[in-house]
Amino acid sequence: MISATIKLFLPYGDPKRLRTAEISNWNGKAVAGPRTELEVLLDRPELQQSGVYLLIGTDPESGNPMCYIGEAEIIKDRLKQHRGKDFWVQAIVFVSKDENLTKAHIRYLEGRLIEDAVKAGRVLVSNSQASGARLPESDREDMEVFLHKIRQLLPVLGSDLLTPIIRQTDKPTNQSEDLICTIKGLVARGRRTPSGFVVFQDSHAVLENRPSAAKQHPYVVSLRERLISEGTMHLQDGHYVITKDVEFSSPSAAASVIRGGGSNGLIEWKDKKGKTLKEIEDQV
């Protein structure tokens, strides 16, 4: 990924309130804010333009992260219409500073954003179908550059929804080599990531939670139940199989799900030589 200089501006000095973001030598701009700042956000001149927007929150039924991705020729008017959607707590808007985004451009961006968000698999996209738009080759390349800048800015603005989960086929680095966690003959494979720890598809997890888990580590029981209900953990031959690459908040959270109870991931995850994650990181 190409390096970038990002200018983040906090009009009220509070990083949780309204903020704007720009990248050097880019004609785009982002404006973001919490739902509690909606009236302030709607007063911004940028929202009188055409662009794309993301509404980010939590699915009330599953408790999983959810987003809505849309486009509008006048974003202010469209955001007003979304007051009826009660799931979202953050809005992020992307516009062009030279006001050159046409209807076809923003429809193309909307379609590509939805495609990338669904592919990344981090959040439930409530509108997973988009009409998109066909563009001339030169315009399409311009919008792909615009999309690349959106990908760079989103994590800075607090959202990883377009950040792909590291796959087992991705080449590991010295700081993020592949590790294994074993229990009762079962083997799980995973790797450190910038935002946690990913357990790779086809890893195994124990069938039963430890007797002490319900009282001492209820979060593990709850997390396993959610993964089972989603189909991410599938029962097979007396144990569970992880059906897709899934990222956890920490190595310990990942190990706890695999082992059915509270576990120290720094000890349980080891490299092929038997060296623990703690020993590996202590060498750095």
PDB file of C-alpha atoms in Angstrom:
ATOM      1  CA  MET A   1       0.000   0.000   0.000  1.00  0.00           C
ATOM      2  CA  ILE A   2       1.274   3.474  -0.923  1.00  0.00           C
ATOM      3  CA  SER A   3       2.284   5.700   1.995  1.00  0.00           C
ATOM      4  CA  ALA A   4       0.010   8.610   2.835  1.00  0.00           C
ATOM      5  CA  THR A   5      -0.049  11.796   4.883  1.00  0.00           C
ATOM      6  CA  ILE A   6      -3.438  12.181   6.576  1.00  0.00           C
ATOM      7  CA  LYS A   7      -4.777  15.420   8.011  1.00  0.00           C
ATOM      8  CA  LEU A   8      -7.310  14.765  10.769  1.00  0.00           C
ATOM      9  CA  PHE A   9      -9.210  17.793  12.098  1.00  0.00           C
ATOM     10  CA  LEU A  10     -11.300  17.837  15.297  1.00  0.00           C
ATOM     11  CA  PRO A  11     -13.504  20.969  15.213  1.00  0.00           C
ATOM     12  CA  TYR A  12     -14.412  20.547  18.893  1.00  0.00           C
ATOM     13  CA  GLY A  13     -11.159  18.965  20.048  1.00  0.00           C
ATOM     14  CA  ASP A  14     -12.981  15.729  20.947  1.00  0.00           C
ATOM     15  CA  PRO A  15     -12.067  12.646  18.842  1.00  0.00           C
ATOM     16  CA  LYS A  16     -15.468  11.118  19.596  1.00  0.00           C
ATOM     17  CA  ARG A  17     -17.346  14.061  18.108  1.00  0.00           C
ATOM     18  CA  LEU A  18     -17.326  15.535  14.624  1.00  0.00           C
ATOM     19  CA  ARG A  19     -14.079  15.076  12.671  1.00  0.00           C
ATOM     20  CA  THR A  20     -12.852  15.567   9.129  1.00  0.00           C
ATOM     21  CA  ALA A  21     -10.055  13.757   7.304  1.00  0.00           C
ATOM     22  CA  GLU A  22      -8.083  14.464   4.148  1.00  0.00           C
ATOM     23  CA  ILE A  23      -5.100  12.878   2.390  1.00  0.00           C
ATOM     24  CA  SER A  24      -2.371  14.929   0.742  1.00  0.00           C
ATOM     25  CA  ASN A  25      -2.741  15.267  -3.036  1.00  0.00           C
ATOM     26  CA  TRP A  26      -6.263  13.782  -3.020  1.00  0.00           C
ATOM     27  CA  ASN A  27      -9.369  15.621  -4.125  1.00  0.00           C
ATOM     28  CA  GLY A  28     -11.606  13.807  -1.661  1.00  0.00           C
ATOM     29  CA  LYS A  29     -12.638  14.516   1.912  1.00  0.00           C
ATOM     30  CA  ALA A  30     -14.246  12.564   4.743  1.00  0.00           C
ATOM     31  CA  VAL A  31     -16.600  13.897   7.401  1.00  0.00           C
ATOM     32  CA  ALA A  32     -17.567  11.652  10.299  1.00  0.00           C
ATOM     33  CA  GLY A  33     -19.515  11.943  13.506  1.00  0.00           C
ATOM     34  CA  PRO A  34     -21.707  10.104  15.998  1.00  0.00           C
ATOM     35  CA  ARG A  35     -25.479  10.056  15.681  1.00  0.00           C
ATOM     36  CA  THR A  36     -25.677  12.368  18.681  1.00  0.00           C
ATOM     37  CA  GLU A  37     -23.984  15.000  16.472  1.00  0.00           C
ATOM     38  CA  LEU A  38     -26.342  14.477  13.531  1.00  0.00           C
ATOM     39  CA  GLU A  39     -27.669  18.047  13.481  1.00  0.00           C
ATOM     40  CA  VAL A  40     -24.115  19.418  13.504  1.00  0.00           C
ATOM     41  CA  LEU A  41     -23.133  16.965  10.771  1.00  0.00           C
ATOM     42  CA  LEU A  42     -26.104  17.969   8.615  1.00  0.00           C
ATOM     43  CA  ASP A  43     -25.042  21.616   8.845  1.00  0.00           C
ATOM     44  CA  ARG A  44     -21.662  20.889   7.264  1.00  0.00           C
ATOM     45  CA  PRO A  45     -21.338  22.349   3.729  1.00  0.00           C
ATOM     46  CA  GLU A  46     -19.811  19.068   2.504  1.00  0.00           C
ATOM     47  CA  LEU A  47     -23.174  17.347   2.962  1.00  0.00           C
ATOM     48  CA  GLN A  48     -24.759  19.607   0.344  1.00  0.00           C
ATOM     49  CA  GLN A  49     -22.726  17.666  -2.241  1.00  0.00           C
ATOM     50  CA  SER A  50     -22.979  14.271  -3.857  1.00  0.00           C
ATOM     51  CA  GLY A  51     -21.023  11.386  -2.370  1.00  0.00           C
ATOM     52  CA  VAL A  52     -21.162   8.091  -0.552  1.00  0.00           C
ATOM     53  CA  TYR A  53     -21.843   7.430   3.119  1.00  0.00           C
ATOM     54  CA  LEU A  54     -21.674   4.650   5.683  1.00  0.00           C
ATOM     55  CA  LEU A  55     -23.959   4.211   8.678  1.00  0.00           C
ATOM     56  CA  ILE A  56     -22.291   2.005  11.275  1.00  0.00           C
ATOM     57  CA  GLY A  57     -23.783   0.298  14.303  1.00  0.00           C
ATOM     58  CA  THR A  58     -24.966  -3.033  15.691  1.00  0.00           C
ATOM     59  CA  ASP A  59     -27.553  -5.493  14.425  1.00  0.00           C
ATOM     60  CA  PRO A  60     -30.252  -5.499  17.164  1.00  0.00           C
ATOM     61  CA  GLU A  61     -31.065  -9.162  16.538  1.00  0.00           C
ATOM     62  CA  SER A  62     -27.619 -10.767  16.515  1.00  0.00           C
ATOM     63  CA  GLY A  63     -25.546  -8.145  18.319  1.00  0.00           C
ATOM     64  CA  ASN A  64     -23.012  -8.245  15.472  1.00  0.00           C
ATOM     65  CA  PRO A  65     -21.531  -5.144  13.808  1.00  0.00           C
ATOM     66  CA  MET A  66     -23.679  -3.872  10.971  1.00  0.00           C
ATOM     67  CA  CYS A  67     -23.489  -1.100   8.385  1.00  0.00           C
ATOM     68  CA  TYR A  68     -25.546   0.506   5.679  1.00  0.00           C
ATOM     69  CA  ILE A  69     -23.728   1.847   2.599  1.00  0.00           C
ATOM     70  CA  GLY A  70     -25.424   4.408   0.405  1.00  0.00           C
ATOM     71  CA  GLU A  71     -25.016   7.202  -2.124  1.00  0.00           C
ATOM     72  CA  ALA A  72     -26.843  10.464  -2.728  1.00  0.00           C
ATOM     73  CA  GLU A  73     -26.603  13.550  -4.877  1.00  0.00           C
ATOM     74  CA  ILE A  74     -27.340  15.640  -1.780  1.00  0.00           C
ATOM     75  CA  ILE A  75     -26.142  13.647   1.202  1.00  0.00           C
ATOM     76  CA  LYS A  76     -27.819  15.896   3.758  1.00  0.00           C
ATOM     77  CA  ASP A  77     -31.274  15.051   2.446  1.00  0.00           C
ATOM     78  CA  ARG A  78     -30.557  11.328   2.371  1.00  0.00           C
ATOM     79  CA  LEU A  79     -29.173  11.200   5.920  1.00  0.00           C
ATOM     80  CA  LYS A  80     -32.332  12.879   7.193  1.00  0.00           C
ATOM     81  CA  GLN A  81     -34.304   9.970   5.726  1.00  0.00           C
ATOM     82  CA  HIS A  82     -32.197   7.498   7.703  1.00  0.00           C
ATOM     83  CA  ARG A  83     -33.333   8.758  11.099  1.00  0.00           C
ATOM     84  CA  GLY A  84     -35.808   5.878  11.030  1.00  0.00           C
ATOM     85  CA  LYS A  85     -32.980   3.320  11.061  1.00  0.00           C
ATOM     86  CA  ASP A  86     -32.265   2.881  14.762  1.00  0.00           C
ATOM     87  CA  PHE A  87     -29.236   0.557  14.517  1.00  0.00           C
ATOM     88  CA  TRP A  88     -26.604   3.093  13.507  1.00  0.00           C
ATOM     89  CA  VAL A  89     -24.516   5.195  15.876  1.00  0.00           C
ATOM     90  CA  GLN A  90     -21.815   6.564  13.516  1.00  0.00           C
ATOM     91  CA  ALA A  91     -21.970   8.171  10.084  1.00  0.00           C
ATOM     92  CA  ILE A  92     -19.004   8.569   7.734  1.00  0.00           C
ATOM     93  CA  VAL A  93     -19.359  10.610   4.544  1.00  0.00           C
ATOM     94  CA  PHE A  94     -16.991  10.836   1.561  1.00  0.00           C
ATOM     95  CA  VAL A  95     -17.219  13.658  -0.983  1.00  0.00           C
ATOM     96  CA  SER A  96     -15.042  15.311  -3.606  1.00  0.00           C
ATOM     97  CA  LYS A  97     -13.547  18.700  -2.770  1.00  0.00           C
ATOM     98  CA  ASP A  98     -13.854  19.773  -6.416  1.00  0.00           C
ATOM     99  CA  GLU A  99     -17.501  18.602  -6.556  1.00  0.00           C
ATOM    100  CA  ASN A 100     -16.847  16.475  -9.626  1.00  0.00           C
ATOM    101  CA  LEU A 101     -18.577  13.286  -8.469  1.00  0.00           C
ATOM    102  CA  THR A 102     -21.476  12.528 -10.813  1.00  0.00           C
ATOM    103  CA  LYS A 103     -24.421  10.247 -10.141  1.00  0.00           C
ATOM    104  CA  ALA A 104     -22.683   7.489 -12.090  1.00  0.00           C
ATOM    105  CA  HIS A 105     -19.504   7.949 -10.028  1.00  0.00           C
ATOM    106  CA  ILE A 106     -21.233   7.661  -6.663  1.00  0.00           C
ATOM    107  CA  ARG A 107     -23.306   4.678  -7.776  1.00  0.00           C
ATOM    108  CA  TYR A 108     -20.091   2.962  -8.852  1.00  0.00           C
ATOM    109  CA  LEU A 109     -18.447   3.760  -5.506  1.00  0.00           C
ATOM    110  CA  GLU A 110     -21.473   2.515  -3.594  1.00  0.00           C
ATOM    111  CA  GLY A 111     -21.417  -0.781  -5.457  1.00  0.00           C
ATOM    112  CA  ARG A 112     -17.694  -1.280  -4.927  1.00  0.00           C
ATOM    113  CA  LEU A 113     -17.912  -0.373  -1.230  1.00  0.00           C
ATOM    114  CA  ILE A 114     -20.691  -2.900  -0.693  1.00  0.00           C
ATOM    115  CA  GLU A 115     -18.709  -5.518  -2.622  1.00  0.00           C
ATOM    116  CA  ASP A 116     -15.568  -4.920  -0.548  1.00  0.00           C
ATOM    117  CA  ALA A 117     -17.440  -4.835   2.775  1.00  0.00           C
ATOM    118  CA  VAL A 118     -19.212  -8.123   2.039  1.00  0.00           C
ATOM    119  CA  LYS A 119     -15.935  -9.700   0.920  1.00  0.00           C
ATOM    120  CA  ALA A 120     -14.085  -8.518   4.043  1.00  0.00           C
ATOM    121  CA  GLY A 121     -16.774 -10.187   6.156  1.00  0.00           C
ATOM    122  CA  ARG A 122     -16.258  -8.070   9.272  1.00  0.00           C
ATOM    123  CA  VAL A 123     -19.742  -6.600   9.417  1.00  0.00           C
ATOM    124  CA  LEU A 124     -23.250  -7.420   8.273  1.00  0.00           C
ATOM    125  CA  VAL A 125     -24.091  -5.179   5.322  1.00  0.00           C
ATOM    126  CA  SER A 126     -27.799  -4.432   5.629  1.00  0.00           C
ATOM    127  CA  ASN A 127     -28.078  -3.489   1.934  1.00  0.00           C
ATOM    128  CA  SER A 128     -25.875  -6.099   0.326  1.00  0.00           C
ATOM    129  CA  GLN A 129     -27.305  -5.461  -3.150  1.00  0.00           C
ATOM    130  CA  ALA A 130     -26.367  -2.352  -5.128  1.00  0.00           C
ATOM    131  CA  SER A 131     -27.222  -1.245  -8.645  1.00  0.00           C
ATOM    132  CA  GLY A 132     -23.704   0.028  -9.277  1.00  0.00           C
ATOM    133  CA  ALA A 133     -22.916   1.804 -12.534  1.00  0.00           C
ATOM    134  CA  ARG A 134     -20.901   1.277 -15.682  1.00  0.00           C
ATOM    135  CA  LEU A 135     -18.208   3.878 -16.256  1.00  0.00           C
ATOM    136  CA  PRO A 136     -15.734   4.653 -19.047  1.00  0.00           C
ATOM    137  CA  GLU A 137     -12.356   3.066 -18.364  1.00  0.00           C
ATOM    138  CA  SER A 138     -10.674   6.341 -17.352  1.00  0.00           C
ATOM    139  CA  ASP A 139     -13.490   7.246 -14.924  1.00  0.00           C
ATOM    140  CA  ARG A 140     -13.441   3.752 -13.475  1.00  0.00           C
ATOM    141  CA  GLU A 141      -9.731   4.024 -12.746  1.00  0.00           C
ATOM    142  CA  ASP A 142     -10.282   7.424 -11.099  1.00  0.00           C
ATOM    143  CA  MET A 143     -12.947   5.917  -8.847  1.00  0.00           C
ATOM    144  CA  GLU A 144     -10.692   2.994  -7.928  1.00  0.00           C
ATOM    145  CA  VAL A 145      -8.121   5.562  -6.746  1.00  0.00           C
ATOM    146  CA  PHE A 146     -10.884   7.294  -4.767  1.00  0.00           C
ATOM    147  CA  LEU A 147     -11.863   3.927  -3.267  1.00  0.00           C
ATOM    148  CA  HIS A 148      -8.251   3.235  -2.295  1.00  0.00           C
ATOM    149  CA  LYS A 149      -8.176   6.494  -0.323  1.00  0.00           C
ATOM    150  CA  ILE A 150     -11.423   5.557   1.404  1.00  0.00           C
ATOM    151  CA  ARG A 151      -9.812   2.268   2.475  1.00  0.00           C
ATOM    152  CA  GLN A 152      -6.881   4.198   3.961  1.00  0.00           C
ATOM    153  CA  LEU A 153      -9.078   6.663   5.835  1.00  0.00           C
ATOM    154  CA  LEU A 154     -11.695   4.339   7.293  1.00  0.00           C
ATOM    155  CA  PRO A 155      -9.464   2.747   9.983  1.00  0.00           C
ATOM    156  CA  VAL A 156      -8.264   6.224  10.991  1.00  0.00           C
ATOM    157  CA  LEU A 157     -11.912   7.204  11.429  1.00  0.00           C
ATOM    158  CA  GLY A 158     -12.588   4.154  13.586  1.00  0.00           C
ATOM    159  CA  SER A 159     -13.910   1.519  11.182  1.00  0.00           C
ATOM    160  CA  ASP A 160     -12.236  -1.655   9.857  1.00  0.00           C
ATOM    161  CA  LEU A 161     -15.205  -2.738   7.763  1.00  0.00           C
ATOM    162  CA  LEU A 162     -13.182  -2.769   4.514  1.00  0.00           C
ATOM    163  CA  THR A 163     -10.012  -4.252   6.045  1.00  0.00           C
ATOM    164  CA  PRO A 164      -9.675  -7.876   4.881  1.00  0.00           C
ATOM    165  CA  ILE A 165      -9.113 -10.511   7.541  1.00  0.00           C
ATOM    166  CA  ILE A 166      -5.667 -12.070   7.115  1.00  0.00           C
ATOM    167  CA  ARG A 167      -5.927 -15.397   5.305  1.00  0.00           C
ATOM    168  CA  GLN A 168      -3.820 -18.498   5.796  1.00  0.00           C
ATOM    169  CA  THR A 169      -2.548 -18.084   2.232  1.00  0.00           C
ATOM    170  CA  ASP A 170      -1.212 -14.592   3.008  1.00  0.00           C
ATOM    171  CA  LYS A 171       2.543 -14.596   3.443  1.00  0.00           C
ATOM    172  CA  PRO A 172       3.458 -14.296   7.144  1.00  0.00           C
ATOM    173  CA  THR A 173       6.043 -11.835   8.422  1.00  0.00           C
ATOM    174  CA  ASN A 174       8.647 -12.349  11.131  1.00  0.00           C
ATOM    175  CA  GLN A 175       6.269 -10.626  13.558  1.00  0.00           C
ATOM    176  CA  SER A 176       3.185 -12.624  12.532  1.00  0.00           C
ATOM    177  CA  GLU A 177       4.149 -16.208  11.784  1.00  0.00           C
ATOM    178  CA  ASP A 178       1.636 -19.049  11.786  1.00  0.00           C
ATOM    179  CA  LEU A 179       0.983 -20.636  15.183  1.00  0.00           C
ATOM    180  CA  ILE A 180      -0.904 -23.679  16.460  1.00  0.00           C
ATOM    181  CA  CYS A 181      -3.038 -24.366  19.531  1.00  0.00           C
ATOM    182  CA  THR A 182      -3.595 -28.007  20.471  1.00  0.00           C
ATOM    183  CA  ILE A 183      -5.917 -29.783  22.903  1.00  0.00           C
ATOM    184  CA  LYS A 184      -7.052 -33.415  23.098  1.00  0.00           C
ATOM    185  CA  GLY A 185      -5.547 -34.198  19.706  1.00  0.00           C
ATOM    186  CA  LEU A 186      -7.300 -31.263  18.056  1.00  0.00           C
ATOM    187  CA  VAL A 187      -5.299 -28.609  16.243  1.00  0.00           C
ATOM    188  CA  ALA A 188      -6.146 -24.979  15.510  1.00  0.00           C
ATOM    189  CA  ARG A 189      -4.007 -22.687  13.387  1.00  0.00           C
ATOM    190  CA  GLY A 190      -3.829 -18.921  13.540  1.00  0.00           C
ATOM    191  CA  ARG A 191      -1.748 -15.763  13.405  1.00  0.00           C
ATOM    192  CA  ARG A 192      -1.350 -12.386  15.105  1.00  0.00           C
ATOM    193  CA  THR A 193      -2.983  -9.502  13.235  1.00  0.00           C
ATOM    194  CA  PRO A 194      -2.797  -5.717  13.699  1.00  0.00           C
ATOM    195  CA  SER A 195      -6.209  -5.802  15.400  1.00  0.00           C
ATOM    196  CA  GLY A 196      -6.161  -9.127  17.239  1.00  0.00           C
ATOM    197  CA  PHE A 197      -5.685 -12.766  16.316  1.00  0.00           C
ATOM    198  CA  VAL A 198      -7.121 -14.706  13.386  1.00  0.00           C
ATOM    199  CA  VAL A 199      -7.998 -18.409  13.599  1.00  0.00           C
ATOM    200  CA  PHE A 200      -7.868 -20.016  10.186  1.00  0.00           C
ATOM    201  CA  GLN A 201     -10.573 -21.996   8.457  1.00  0.00           C
ATOM    202  CA  ASP A 202     -10.601 -25.773   9.158  1.00  0.00           C
ATOM    203  CA  SER A 203      -9.146 -25.318  12.651  1.00  0.00           C
ATOM    204  CA  HIS A 204     -10.646 -27.542  15.352  1.00  0.00           C
ATOM    205  CA  ALA A 205     -12.238 -26.662  18.703  1.00  0.00           C
ATOM    206  CA  VAL A 206     -13.371 -28.834  21.591  1.00  0.00           C
ATOM    207  CA  LEU A 207     -16.988 -29.949  21.741  1.00  0.00           C
ATOM    208  CA  GLU A 208     -17.725 -29.152  25.386  1.00  0.00           C
ATOM    209  CA  ASN A 209     -17.005 -26.100  27.490  1.00  0.00           C
ATOM    210  CA  ARG A 210     -15.081 -26.670  30.696  1.00  0.00           C
ATOM    211  CA  PRO A 211     -17.361 -27.149  33.727  1.00  0.00           C
ATOM    212  CA  SER A 212     -15.962 -23.937  35.237  1.00  0.00           C
ATOM    213  CA  ALA A 213     -16.454 -21.839  32.105  1.00  0.00           C
ATOM    214  CA  ALA A 214     -20.046 -20.779  32.783  1.00  0.00           C
ATOM    215  CA  LYS A 215     -19.148 -19.154  36.106  1.00  0.00           C
ATOM    216  CA  GLN A 216     -15.546 -18.089  35.604  1.00  0.00           C
ATOM    217  CA  HIS A 217     -15.541 -17.215  31.910  1.00  0.00           C
ATOM    218  CA  PRO A 218     -19.122 -16.568  30.739  1.00  0.00           C
ATOM    219  CA  TYR A 219     -17.869 -14.448  27.830  1.00  0.00           C
ATOM    220  CA  VAL A 220     -16.237 -17.568  26.351  1.00  0.00           C
ATOM    221  CA  VAL A 221     -19.493 -19.506  26.577  1.00  0.00           C
ATOM    222  CA  SER A 222     -21.387 -16.627  25.001  1.00  0.00           C
ATOM    223  CA  LEU A 223     -18.845 -16.217  22.204  1.00  0.00           C
ATOM    224  CA  ARG A 224     -18.840 -19.931  21.394  1.00  0.00           C
ATOM    225  CA  GLU A 225     -22.641 -19.988  21.332  1.00  0.00           C
ATOM    226  CA  ARG A 226     -22.684 -17.061  18.901  1.00  0.00           C
ATOM    227  CA  LEU A 227     -20.123 -18.663  16.594  1.00  0.00           C
ATOM    228  CA  ILE A 228     -22.082 -21.927  16.647  1.00  0.00           C
ATOM    229  CA  SER A 229     -25.391 -20.204  15.899  1.00  0.00           C
ATOM    230  CA  GLU A 230     -23.768 -18.302  13.002  1.00  0.00           C
ATOM    231  CA  GLY A 231     -22.373 -21.514  11.550  1.00  0.00           C
ATOM    232  CA  THR A 232     -18.775 -20.368  12.062  1.00  0.00           C
ATOM    233  CA  MET A 233     -18.265 -23.400  14.335  1.00  0.00           C
ATOM    234  CA  HIS A 234     -19.690 -26.562  12.772  1.00  0.00           C
ATOM    235  CA  LEU A 235     -20.126 -29.867  14.612  1.00  0.00           C
ATOM    236  CA  GLN A 236     -18.183 -32.681  12.983  1.00  0.00           C
ATOM    237  CA  ASP A 237     -16.901 -36.037  14.286  1.00  0.00           C
ATOM    238  CA  GLY A 238     -17.240 -35.133  17.957  1.00  0.00           C
ATOM    239  CA  HIS A 239     -15.646 -31.668  17.789  1.00  0.00           C
ATOM    240  CA  TYR A 240     -16.164 -28.308  16.150  1.00  0.00           C
ATOM    241  CA  VAL A 241     -14.575 -27.166  12.888  1.00  0.00           C
ATOM    242  CA  ILE A 242     -14.034 -23.478  12.123  1.00  0.00           C
ATOM    243  CA  THR A 243     -15.768 -22.895   8.791  1.00  0.00           C
ATOM    244  CA  LYS A 244     -14.067 -19.621   7.829  1.00  0.00           C
ATOM    245  CA  ASP A 245     -11.154 -17.428   8.857  1.00  0.00           C
ATOM    246  CA  VAL A 246     -12.353 -15.556  11.948  1.00  0.00           C
ATOM    247  CA  GLU A 247     -10.605 -12.737  13.816  1.00  0.00           C
ATOM    248  CA  PHE A 248     -10.711 -12.460  17.613  1.00  0.00           C
ATOM    249  CA  SER A 249      -9.807  -9.509  19.800  1.00  0.00           C
ATOM    250  CA  SER A 250      -6.723 -11.255  21.247  1.00  0.00           C
ATOM    251  CA  PRO A 251      -4.752 -14.521  21.230  1.00  0.00           C
ATOM    252  CA  SER A 252      -6.381 -15.396  24.572  1.00  0.00           C
ATOM    253  CA  ALA A 253      -9.904 -14.912  23.213  1.00  0.00           C
ATOM    254  CA  ALA A 254      -9.031 -17.178  20.285  1.00  0.00           C
ATOM    255  CA  ALA A 255      -7.457 -19.855  22.503  1.00  0.00           C
ATOM    256  CA  SER A 256     -10.395 -19.722  24.937  1.00  0.00           C
ATOM    257  CA  VAL A 257     -12.884 -20.462  22.164  1.00  0.00           C
ATOM    258  CA  ILE A 258     -10.734 -23.326  20.871  1.00  0.00           C
ATOM    259  CA  ARG A 259     -10.247 -24.825  24.342  1.00  0.00           C
ATOM    260  CA  GLY A 260     -13.731 -24.187  25.745  1.00  0.00           C
ATOM    261  CA  GLY A 261     -12.680 -22.015  28.682  1.00  0.00           C
ATOM    262  CA  GLY A 262     -10.412 -19.217  29.820  1.00  0.00           C
ATOM    263  CA  SER A 263      -6.912 -19.642  28.364  1.00  0.00           C
ATOM    264  CA  ASN A 264      -3.718 -17.628  28.189  1.00  0.00           C
ATOM    265  CA  GLY A 265      -3.141 -17.217  24.466  1.00  0.00           C
ATOM    266  CA  LEU A 266       0.467 -16.137  24.973  1.00  0.00           C
ATOM    267  CA  ILE A 267       1.155 -19.638  26.321  1.00  0.00           C
ATOM    268  CA  GLU A 268      -1.269 -21.785  24.321  1.00  0.00           C
ATOM    269  CA  TRP A 269      -0.299 -20.542  20.850  1.00  0.00           C
ATOM    270  CA  LYS A 270       3.043 -21.985  19.727  1.00  0.00           C
ATOM    271  CA  ASP A 271       5.159 -22.119  16.601  1.00  0.00           C
ATOM    272  CA  LYS A 272       6.176 -25.334  14.837  1.00  0.00           C
ATOM    273  CA  LYS A 273       9.190 -25.658  17.144  1.00  0.00           C
ATOM    274  CA  GLY A 274       7.068 -25.487  20.288  1.00  0.00           C
ATOM    275  CA  LYS A 275       8.053 -21.940  21.218  1.00  0.00           C
ATOM    276  CA  THR A 276       5.167 -20.026  22.806  1.00  0.00           C
ATOM    277  CA  LEU A 277       3.865 -16.727  21.507  1.00  0.00           C
ATOM    278  CA  LYS A 278       5.188 -15.085  24.671  1.00  0.00           C
ATOM    279  CA  GLU A 279       8.681 -16.459  24.047  1.00  0.00           C
ATOM    280  CA  ILE A 280       8.536 -15.310  20.433  1.00  0.00           C
ATOM    281  CA  GLU A 281       7.490 -11.786  21.358  1.00  0.00           C
ATOM    282  CA  ASP A 282       9.980 -11.549  24.215  1.00  0.00           C
ATOM    283  CA  GLN A 283      12.739 -11.926  21.621  1.00  0.00           C
ATOM    284  CA  VAL A 284      11.642  -8.822  19.725  1.00  0.00           C
TER     285      VAL A 284
END
